[in-house]
XYZ file of C-alpha atoms in Angstrom:
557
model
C -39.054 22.437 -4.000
C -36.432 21.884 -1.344
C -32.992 21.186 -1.941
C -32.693 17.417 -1.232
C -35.618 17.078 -3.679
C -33.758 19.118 -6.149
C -30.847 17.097 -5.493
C -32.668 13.971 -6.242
C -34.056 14.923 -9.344
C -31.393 16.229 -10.231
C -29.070 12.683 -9.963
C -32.556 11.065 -12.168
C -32.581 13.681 -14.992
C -28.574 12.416 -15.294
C -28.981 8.837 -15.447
C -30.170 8.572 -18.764
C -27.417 10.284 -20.262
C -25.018 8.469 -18.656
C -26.222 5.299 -20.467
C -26.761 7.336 -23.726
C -22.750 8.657 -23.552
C -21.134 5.148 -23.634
C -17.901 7.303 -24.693
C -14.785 6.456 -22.536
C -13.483 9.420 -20.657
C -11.376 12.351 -23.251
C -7.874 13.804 -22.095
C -7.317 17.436 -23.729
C -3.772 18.758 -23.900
C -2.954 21.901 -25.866
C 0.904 21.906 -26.482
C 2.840 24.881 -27.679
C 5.887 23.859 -29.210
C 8.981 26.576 -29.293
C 12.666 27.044 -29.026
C 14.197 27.420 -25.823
C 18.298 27.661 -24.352
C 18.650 24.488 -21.862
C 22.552 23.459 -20.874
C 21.615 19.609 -20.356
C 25.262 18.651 -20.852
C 26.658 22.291 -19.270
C 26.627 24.111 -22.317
C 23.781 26.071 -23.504
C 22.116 25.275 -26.933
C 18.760 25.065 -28.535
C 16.466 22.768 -27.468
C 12.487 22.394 -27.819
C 10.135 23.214 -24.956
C 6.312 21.955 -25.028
C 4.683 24.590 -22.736
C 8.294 25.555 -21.918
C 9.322 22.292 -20.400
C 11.825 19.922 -21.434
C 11.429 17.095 -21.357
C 7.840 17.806 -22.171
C 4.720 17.334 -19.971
C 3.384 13.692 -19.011
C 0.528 12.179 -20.407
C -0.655 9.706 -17.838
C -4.121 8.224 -18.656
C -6.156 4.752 -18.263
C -6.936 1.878 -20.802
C -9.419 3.121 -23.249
C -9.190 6.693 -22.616
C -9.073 9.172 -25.483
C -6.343 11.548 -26.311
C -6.453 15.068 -27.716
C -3.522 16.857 -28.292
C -3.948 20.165 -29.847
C -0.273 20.960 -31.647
C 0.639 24.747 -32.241
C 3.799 24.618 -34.227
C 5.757 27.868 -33.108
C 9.180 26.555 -34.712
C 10.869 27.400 -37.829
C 10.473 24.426 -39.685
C 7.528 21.465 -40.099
C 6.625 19.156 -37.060
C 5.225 15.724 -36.299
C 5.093 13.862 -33.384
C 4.520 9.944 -33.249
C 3.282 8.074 -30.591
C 5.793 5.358 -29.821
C 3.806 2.159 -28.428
C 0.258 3.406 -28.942
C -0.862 1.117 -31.278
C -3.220 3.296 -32.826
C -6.161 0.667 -33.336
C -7.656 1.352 -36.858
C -5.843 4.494 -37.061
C -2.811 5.157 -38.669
C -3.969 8.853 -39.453
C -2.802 9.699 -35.944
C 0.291 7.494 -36.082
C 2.567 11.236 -37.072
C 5.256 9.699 -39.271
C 6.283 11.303 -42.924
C 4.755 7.920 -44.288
C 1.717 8.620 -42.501
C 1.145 12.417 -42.274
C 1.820 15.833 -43.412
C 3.444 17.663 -41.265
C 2.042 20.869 -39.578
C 3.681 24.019 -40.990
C 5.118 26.551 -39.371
C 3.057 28.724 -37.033
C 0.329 26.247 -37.811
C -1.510 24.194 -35.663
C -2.849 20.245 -35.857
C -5.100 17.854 -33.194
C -4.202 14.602 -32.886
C -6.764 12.506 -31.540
C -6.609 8.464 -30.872
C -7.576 6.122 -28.134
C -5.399 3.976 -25.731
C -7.528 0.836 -26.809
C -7.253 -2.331 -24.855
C -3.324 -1.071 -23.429
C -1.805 -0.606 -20.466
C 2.171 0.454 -20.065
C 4.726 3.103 -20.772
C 5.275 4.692 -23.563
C 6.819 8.345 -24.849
C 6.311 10.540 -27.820
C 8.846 12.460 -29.684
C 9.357 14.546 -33.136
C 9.473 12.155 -36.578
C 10.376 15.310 -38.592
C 13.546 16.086 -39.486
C 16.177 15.330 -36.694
C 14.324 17.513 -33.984
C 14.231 14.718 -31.406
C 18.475 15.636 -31.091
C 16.554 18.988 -29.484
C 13.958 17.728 -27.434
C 10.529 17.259 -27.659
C 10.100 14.006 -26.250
C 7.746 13.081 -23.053
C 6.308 10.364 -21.330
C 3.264 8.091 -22.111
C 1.801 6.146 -18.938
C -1.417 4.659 -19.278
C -3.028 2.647 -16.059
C -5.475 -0.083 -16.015
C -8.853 0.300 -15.257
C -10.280 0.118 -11.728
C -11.716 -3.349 -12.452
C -8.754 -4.891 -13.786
C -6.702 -6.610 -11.315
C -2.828 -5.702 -11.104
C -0.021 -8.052 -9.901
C 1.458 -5.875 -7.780
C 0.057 -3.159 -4.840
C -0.433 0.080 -5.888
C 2.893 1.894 -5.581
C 3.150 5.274 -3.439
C 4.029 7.518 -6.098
C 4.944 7.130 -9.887
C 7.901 8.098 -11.888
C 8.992 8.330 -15.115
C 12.702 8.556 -15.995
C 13.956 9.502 -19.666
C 17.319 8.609 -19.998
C 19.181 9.479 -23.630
C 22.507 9.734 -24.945
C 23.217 13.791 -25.700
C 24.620 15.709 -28.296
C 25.959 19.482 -27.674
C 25.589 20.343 -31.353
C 22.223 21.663 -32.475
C 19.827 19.950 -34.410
C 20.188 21.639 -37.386
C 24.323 20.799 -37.233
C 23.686 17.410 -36.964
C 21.111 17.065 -39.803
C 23.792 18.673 -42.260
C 26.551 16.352 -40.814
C 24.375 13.630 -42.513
C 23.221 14.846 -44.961
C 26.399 15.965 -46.445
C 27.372 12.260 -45.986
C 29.075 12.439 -42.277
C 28.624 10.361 -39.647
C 27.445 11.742 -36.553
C 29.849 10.310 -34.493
C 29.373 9.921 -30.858
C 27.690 11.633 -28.523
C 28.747 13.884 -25.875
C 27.090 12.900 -22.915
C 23.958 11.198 -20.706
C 20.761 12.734 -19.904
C 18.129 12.280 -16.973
C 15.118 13.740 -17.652
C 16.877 16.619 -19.250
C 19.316 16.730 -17.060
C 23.595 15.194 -16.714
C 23.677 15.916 -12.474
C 27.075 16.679 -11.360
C 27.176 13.807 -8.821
C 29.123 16.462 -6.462
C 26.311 16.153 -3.451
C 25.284 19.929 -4.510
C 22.314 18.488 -6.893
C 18.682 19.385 -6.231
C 17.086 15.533 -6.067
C 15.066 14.880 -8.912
C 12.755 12.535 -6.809
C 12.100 12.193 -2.808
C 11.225 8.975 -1.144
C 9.502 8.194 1.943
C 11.127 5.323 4.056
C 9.264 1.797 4.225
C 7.063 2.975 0.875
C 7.362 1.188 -2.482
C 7.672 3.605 -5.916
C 7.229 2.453 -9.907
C 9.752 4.268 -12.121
C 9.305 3.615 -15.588
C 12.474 3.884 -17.613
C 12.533 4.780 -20.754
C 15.690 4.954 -23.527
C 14.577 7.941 -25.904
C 17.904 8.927 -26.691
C 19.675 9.003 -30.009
C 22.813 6.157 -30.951
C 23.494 3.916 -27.381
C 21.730 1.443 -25.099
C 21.817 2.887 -21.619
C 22.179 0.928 -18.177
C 19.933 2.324 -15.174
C 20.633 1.348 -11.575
C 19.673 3.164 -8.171
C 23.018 2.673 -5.612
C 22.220 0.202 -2.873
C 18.626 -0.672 -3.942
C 17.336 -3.781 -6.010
C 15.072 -3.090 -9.025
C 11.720 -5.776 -9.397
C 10.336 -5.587 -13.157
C 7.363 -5.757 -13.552
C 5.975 -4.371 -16.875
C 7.829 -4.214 -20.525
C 5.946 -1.953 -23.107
C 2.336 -2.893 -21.910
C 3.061 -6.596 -20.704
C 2.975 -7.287 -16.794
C 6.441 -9.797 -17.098
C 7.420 -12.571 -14.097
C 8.756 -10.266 -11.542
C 12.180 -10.690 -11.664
C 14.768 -8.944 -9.643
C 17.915 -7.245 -11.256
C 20.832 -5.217 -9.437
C 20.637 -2.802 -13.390
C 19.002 -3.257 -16.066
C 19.927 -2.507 -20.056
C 17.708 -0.429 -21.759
C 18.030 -0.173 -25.453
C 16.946 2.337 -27.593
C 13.563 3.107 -27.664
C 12.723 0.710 -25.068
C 10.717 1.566 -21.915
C 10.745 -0.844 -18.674
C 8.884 -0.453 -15.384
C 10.489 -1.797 -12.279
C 8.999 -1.532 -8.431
C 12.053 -0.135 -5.796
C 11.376 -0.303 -2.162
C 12.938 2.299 0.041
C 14.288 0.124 2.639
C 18.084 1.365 3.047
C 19.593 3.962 5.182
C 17.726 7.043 4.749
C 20.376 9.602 2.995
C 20.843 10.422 -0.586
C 21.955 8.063 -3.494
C 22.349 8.223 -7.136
C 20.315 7.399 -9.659
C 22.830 6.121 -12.412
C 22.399 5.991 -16.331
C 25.465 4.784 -18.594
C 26.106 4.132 -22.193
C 26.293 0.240 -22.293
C 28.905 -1.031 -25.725
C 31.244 1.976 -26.507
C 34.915 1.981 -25.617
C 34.503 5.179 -23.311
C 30.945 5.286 -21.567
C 29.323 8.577 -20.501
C 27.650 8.596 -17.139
C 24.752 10.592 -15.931
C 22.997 10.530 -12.101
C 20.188 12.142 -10.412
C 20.117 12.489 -6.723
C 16.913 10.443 -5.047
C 16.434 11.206 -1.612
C 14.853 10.098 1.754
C 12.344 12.572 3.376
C 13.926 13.021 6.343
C 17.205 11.564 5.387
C 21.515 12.709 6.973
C 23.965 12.443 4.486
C 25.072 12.923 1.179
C 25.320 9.936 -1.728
C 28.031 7.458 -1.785
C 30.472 8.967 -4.720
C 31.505 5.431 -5.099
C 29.015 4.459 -8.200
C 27.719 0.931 -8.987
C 29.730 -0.243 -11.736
C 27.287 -1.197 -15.277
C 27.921 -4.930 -16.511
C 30.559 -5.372 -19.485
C 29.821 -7.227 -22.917
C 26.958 -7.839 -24.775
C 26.962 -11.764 -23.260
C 25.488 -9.999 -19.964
C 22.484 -8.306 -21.713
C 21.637 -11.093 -24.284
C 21.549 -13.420 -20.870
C 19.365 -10.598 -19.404
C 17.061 -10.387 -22.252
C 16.489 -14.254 -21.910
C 15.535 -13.660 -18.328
C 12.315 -11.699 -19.043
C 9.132 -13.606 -19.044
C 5.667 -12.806 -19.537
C 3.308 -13.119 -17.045
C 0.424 -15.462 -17.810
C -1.308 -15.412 -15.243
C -1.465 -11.703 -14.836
C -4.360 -9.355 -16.845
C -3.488 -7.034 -18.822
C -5.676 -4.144 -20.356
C -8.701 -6.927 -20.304
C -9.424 -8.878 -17.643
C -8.433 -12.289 -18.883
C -5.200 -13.580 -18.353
C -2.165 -12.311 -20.746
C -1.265 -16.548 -21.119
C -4.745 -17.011 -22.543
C -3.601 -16.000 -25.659
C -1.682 -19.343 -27.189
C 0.994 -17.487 -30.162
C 3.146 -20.617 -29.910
C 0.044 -22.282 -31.491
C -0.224 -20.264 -34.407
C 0.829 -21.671 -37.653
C 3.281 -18.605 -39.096
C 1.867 -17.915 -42.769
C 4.889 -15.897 -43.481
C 8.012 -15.526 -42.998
C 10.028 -11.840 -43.585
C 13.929 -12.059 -43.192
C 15.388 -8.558 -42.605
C 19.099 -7.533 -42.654
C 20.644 -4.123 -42.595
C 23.490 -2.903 -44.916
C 25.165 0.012 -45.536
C 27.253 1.450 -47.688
C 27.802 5.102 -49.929
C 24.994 6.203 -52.547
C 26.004 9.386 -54.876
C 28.935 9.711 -52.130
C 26.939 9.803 -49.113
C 26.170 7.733 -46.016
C 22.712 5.801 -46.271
C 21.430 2.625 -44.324
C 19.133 -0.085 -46.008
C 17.095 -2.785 -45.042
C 17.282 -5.671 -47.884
C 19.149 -3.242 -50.055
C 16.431 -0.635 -50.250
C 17.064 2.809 -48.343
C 13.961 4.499 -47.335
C 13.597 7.821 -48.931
C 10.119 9.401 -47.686
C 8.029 10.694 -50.829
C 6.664 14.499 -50.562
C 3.028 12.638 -50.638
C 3.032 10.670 -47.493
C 2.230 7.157 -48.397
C -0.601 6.728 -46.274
C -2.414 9.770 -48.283
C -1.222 8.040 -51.830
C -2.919 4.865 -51.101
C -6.154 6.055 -49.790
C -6.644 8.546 -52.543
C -5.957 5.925 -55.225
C -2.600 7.320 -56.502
C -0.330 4.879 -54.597
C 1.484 3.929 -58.263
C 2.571 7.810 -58.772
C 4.571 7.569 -55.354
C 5.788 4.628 -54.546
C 5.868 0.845 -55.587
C 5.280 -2.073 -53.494
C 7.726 -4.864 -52.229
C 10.838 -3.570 -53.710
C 12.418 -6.103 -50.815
C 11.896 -9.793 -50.650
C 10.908 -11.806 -48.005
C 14.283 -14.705 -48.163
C 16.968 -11.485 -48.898
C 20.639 -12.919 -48.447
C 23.308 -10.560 -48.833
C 26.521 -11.513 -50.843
C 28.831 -10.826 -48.046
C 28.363 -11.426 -44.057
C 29.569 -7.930 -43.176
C 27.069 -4.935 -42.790
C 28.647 -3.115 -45.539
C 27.743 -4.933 -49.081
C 25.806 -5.257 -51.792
C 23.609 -2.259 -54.104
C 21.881 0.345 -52.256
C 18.385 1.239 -53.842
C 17.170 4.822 -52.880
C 13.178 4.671 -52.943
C 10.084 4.488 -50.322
C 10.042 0.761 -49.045
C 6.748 -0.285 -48.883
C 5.378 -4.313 -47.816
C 2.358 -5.312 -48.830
C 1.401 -7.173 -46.501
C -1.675 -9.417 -45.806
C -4.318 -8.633 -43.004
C -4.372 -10.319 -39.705
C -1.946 -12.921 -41.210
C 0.811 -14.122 -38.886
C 3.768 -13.260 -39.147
C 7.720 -14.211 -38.604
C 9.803 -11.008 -38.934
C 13.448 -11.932 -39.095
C 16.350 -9.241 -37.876
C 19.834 -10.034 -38.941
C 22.421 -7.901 -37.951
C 25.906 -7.969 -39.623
C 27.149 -5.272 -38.269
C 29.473 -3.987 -35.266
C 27.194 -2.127 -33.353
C 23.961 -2.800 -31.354
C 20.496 -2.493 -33.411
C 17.153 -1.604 -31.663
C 13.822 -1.721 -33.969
C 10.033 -0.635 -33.407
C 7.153 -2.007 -35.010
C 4.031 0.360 -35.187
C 0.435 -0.177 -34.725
C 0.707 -3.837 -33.206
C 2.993 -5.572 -30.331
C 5.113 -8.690 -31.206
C 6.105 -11.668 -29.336
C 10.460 -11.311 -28.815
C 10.786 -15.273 -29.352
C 14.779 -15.277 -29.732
C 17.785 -13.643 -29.809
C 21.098 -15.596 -30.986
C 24.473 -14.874 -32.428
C 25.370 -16.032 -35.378
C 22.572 -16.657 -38.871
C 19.234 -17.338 -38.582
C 18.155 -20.567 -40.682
C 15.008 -22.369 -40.003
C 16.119 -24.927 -37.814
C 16.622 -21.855 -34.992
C 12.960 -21.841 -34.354
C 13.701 -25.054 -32.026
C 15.114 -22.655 -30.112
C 11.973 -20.160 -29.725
C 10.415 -19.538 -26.639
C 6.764 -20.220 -28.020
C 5.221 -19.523 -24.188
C 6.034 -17.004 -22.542
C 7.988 -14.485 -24.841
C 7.026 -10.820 -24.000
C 5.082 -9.144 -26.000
C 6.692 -5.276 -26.618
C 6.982 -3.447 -29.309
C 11.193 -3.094 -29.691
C 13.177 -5.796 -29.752
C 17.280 -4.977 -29.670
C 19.967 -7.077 -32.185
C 23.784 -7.210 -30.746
C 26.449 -7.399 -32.980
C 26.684 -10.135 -35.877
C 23.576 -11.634 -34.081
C 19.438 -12.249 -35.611
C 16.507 -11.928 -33.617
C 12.658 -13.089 -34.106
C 9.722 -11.684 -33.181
C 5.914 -13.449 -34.127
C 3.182 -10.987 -34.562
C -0.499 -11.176 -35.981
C -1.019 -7.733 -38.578
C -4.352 -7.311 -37.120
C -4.732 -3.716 -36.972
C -5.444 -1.995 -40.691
C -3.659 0.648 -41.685
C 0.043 1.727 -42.674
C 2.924 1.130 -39.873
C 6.116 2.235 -40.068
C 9.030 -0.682 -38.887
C 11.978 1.655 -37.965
C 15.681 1.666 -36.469
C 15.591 3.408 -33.181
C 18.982 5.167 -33.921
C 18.351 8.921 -35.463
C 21.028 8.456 -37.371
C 20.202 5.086 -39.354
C 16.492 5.720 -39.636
C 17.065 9.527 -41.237
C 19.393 7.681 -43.623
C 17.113 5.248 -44.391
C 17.103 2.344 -41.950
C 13.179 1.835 -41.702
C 9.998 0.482 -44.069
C 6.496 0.495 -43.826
C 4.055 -2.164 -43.868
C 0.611 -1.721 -45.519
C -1.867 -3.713 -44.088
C -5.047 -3.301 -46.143
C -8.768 -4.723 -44.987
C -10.069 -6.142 -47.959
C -13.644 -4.975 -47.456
C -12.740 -1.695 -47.409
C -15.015 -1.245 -44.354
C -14.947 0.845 -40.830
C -15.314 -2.666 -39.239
C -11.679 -2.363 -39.673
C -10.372 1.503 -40.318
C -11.587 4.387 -39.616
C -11.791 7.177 -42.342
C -9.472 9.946 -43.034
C -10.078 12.581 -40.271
C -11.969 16.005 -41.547
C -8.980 18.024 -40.104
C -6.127 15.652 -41.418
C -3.628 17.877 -43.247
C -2.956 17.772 -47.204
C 0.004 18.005 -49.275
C 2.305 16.537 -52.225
C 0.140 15.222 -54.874
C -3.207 15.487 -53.206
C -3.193 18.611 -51.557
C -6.228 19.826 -53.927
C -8.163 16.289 -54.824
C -11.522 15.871 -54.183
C -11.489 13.233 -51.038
C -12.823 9.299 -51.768
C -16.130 7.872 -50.636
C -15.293 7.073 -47.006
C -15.732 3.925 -45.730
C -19.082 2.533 -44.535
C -19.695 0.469 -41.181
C -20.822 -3.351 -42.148
């Protein structure tokens, strides 16, 4: 047989099992997670290295794909890492929250393994346990559309992703017994790009080169830890074009404010003199901001950056105006090919309505945070565990918060603070109104797991139900964060679609470890794989049924 012949049979005998293996493409990562000495502010401390990098490595994929991540825990202490944005269709066992998971023990090792399903954006992962993110351990999440999907925009000549985050120079550990010895944590020390505070003395290597004429995507993301951060790139216009998985009108913006745990693509042309300039992140809302930059450079380019930085906008008027200015994109695709405006939310009736509003005030002499007068205090069996084993009553109780909560004062700090897991029970694929009043003095940024919501409206002042003339009930983004400013509410519409338990959580560290978050269970009545999939063979056990025989899994139908 000759080799062309061999060749052709070859390509037949393959056919078939390309049709058999209808599987979308896997991803494998193996991560080994350890201590390293970094200076990211100029002083050298503990941080944690993935594969000895920090931040840690990229995980770029496409709509669909599937994601292993092998986990070897080579710390001192328990680990989990959460996906933040991956909605996790059907699958809150990978979702790596205390409410969801136990954590992997020291020297121990765990595989996460979920699929991208029907998104497109930019995302990031960090450490849920403890407060490890204040060391590291965050990355990036991109994931592209598929080849037959149309994008609004050309294909950009190279792809960046920028994590910017407010720094502290204490260690984790420090900061974890600063709170919970009742301290605040106070503010933080610095900026960070991508690990990283640049000097802005000329003398920095550039963190990105650009070729003149040629159009790059960076996708910013806030990871950090207490502050919203303002990104601009000196003498270059930003065009927006995707907000946590939604393609949005493309706009174009001089900065933009990026609040905690939000991530924002924008398109920047290199069309200026070909030199150096600055990359610039700042703390946006504190009385002394910290200022970070990273050199970005011309291939080719004479001359050092301008040390004259672009100033960042003042007051919270500017972003709330900003906010207002993104719109999504309805005529544009997103992980499917139909249009993102074929999806009418403005026409949905709401069946409920869920009015949060965040205190806080001193329990047993120490700081905690609360959300309708309930502080979240994660139970040793993760809740996730104590529900699907049946034991749910022996760990936690449900709706210890009510929907219409109003607080007997109008400041932050009021009312009885409740210590105890804060569970909603919450109806599946109902639609939903979720409420955010702020009464305090700072800026709040929330995530909701396991779903995206529509950001219908931010106002000062209280909500009441007259403000829903004031929704935006067409073209709202649909993201999964949605910031509060100061003695302000915002709404957000969503459909609880996806089955499982999802954690709702402050994006500070600080008010989330003392209690700032909840978790909504979202049960499928028929109990079926239609809707969730089973608990996975390697998923780790602890608390109360680390030695039970497992339930009957679900069945398909």
């Amino acid at each position: 047989m000759n080799n062309r012949l061999r060749f052709v049979l070859a390509i037949l005998l393959a056919i078939p099992c390309f049709f058999v293996n209808g599987e979308d493409p896997y991803l494998f990562h193996e991560w080994k997670v350890t201590y390293g000495t970094l200076s990211p502010l100029g002083v050298p401390q503990k941080v944690i290295l993935i594969n000895g990098q920090f931040p840690g490595p990229r995980i770029n994929g496409t709509s669909n794909n599937n994601i292993v991540v092998n986990v070897f825990n080579q710390l001192d202490e328990p680990l989990l890492f959460t996906w933040n944005g991956v909605q996790q269709r059907k699958n809150s066992w990978q979702e790596g929250t205390p409410g969801t998971n136990c954590p992997i023990p020291p020297g121990a090792n765990f595989t996460y393994r979920f699929q991208v399903k029907d998104q497109i954006g930019s995302y990031y992962y960090y450490p849920t346990t403890a407060l490890h993110r204040a060391a590291g351990g965050f990355g990036g999440i991109s994931v592209l559309s598929r080849a037959l999907i149309p994008v609004p925009f050309d294909t950009p000549e190279d792809d960046f992703m920028v994590l910017v985050a407010d720094w502290y120079t204490k260690s984790h550990t420090e900061l974890k017994s600063l709170l919970d010895n009742g301290r605040a944590l106070g503010r933080p020390q610095g900026v960070i790009i991508n690990g990283k505070s640049g000097k802005g003395d000329g003398k920095d290597e550039p963190m990105y080169t650009l070729t003149p004429g040629k159009t790059y995507r960076f996708r910013f993301c806030n990871v950090g830890m207490k502050d919203s951060i303002n990104v601009r790139l000196q003498g270059h216009s930003m065009k927006l074009v995707e907000i946590e998985g939604s393609h949005t009108v493309q706009n174009v913006y001089e900065s933009l404010d990026v609040h905690l745990g939000q991530c924002m693509s924008v398109l920047i042309t290199a069309d200026q003199d070909p030199k150096d300039y600055f990359l610039v992140a700042s703390t946006r809302f504190t009385k002394e901001p910290h200022v970070a930059t990273a050199t970005i450079r011309y291939a080719n380019g004479k001359g050092p950056a301008s040390p004259e930085l672009p100033k960042a906008p003042e007051g919270w008027a500017w972003s709330l105006n900003q906010f207002r200015s993104f719109r999504w994109n309805l005529t544009a695709s997103a992980a499917r090919p139909n249009p993102q405006g074929s999806y009418h939310y403005g026409q949905i009736n709401i069946t409920r309505t869920i009015k949060l509003v965040n205190s806080a005030g001193s329990v047993d002499g120490k700081l905690r945070y609360a959300i309708n007068g309930v502080s979240h205090v994660d139970p040793a069996t993760p809740i996730k565990l104590a529900e699907y084993y049946g034991i749910g009553d022996k760990v936690f109780k449900y709706d210890l918060i009510k929907d219409d909560y109003e607080p007997t004062s109008g400041k932050e700090a009021h009312d009885k603070i409740t210590l105890a897991p804060n569970v909603v029970n919450a109806t599946y694929r109902n639609f939903v109104e979720i409420i955010f009043e702020n009464h305090g003095k700072s800026v709040q940024s929330w995530h909701l797991s396991g779903h995206s919501f529509f950001a219908v409206g931010i106002e000062p002042g209280r909500w009441t139900p007259e403000k829903r003339r004031n929704y935006n009930l067409l073209d709202a983004v649909s993201r999964n964060t949605i910031q509060v400013y100061p003695n302000s509410w915002a709404a957000v519409m969503t459909t609880l679609d996806n089955a499982g338990l999802w954690n709702l959580r402050s994006n500070s560290l600080e008010r989330n470890y003392l209690g700032h978050q909840l978790y909504f269970s979202v049960l499928s009545p028929n109990r079926s794989l239609k809707d969730e999939y089973n608990i996975p063979d390697n998923d780790l056990l602890c608390g109360l049924v680390k030695d039970m025989p497992r339930p009957t899994p679900y069945k398909s139908g």
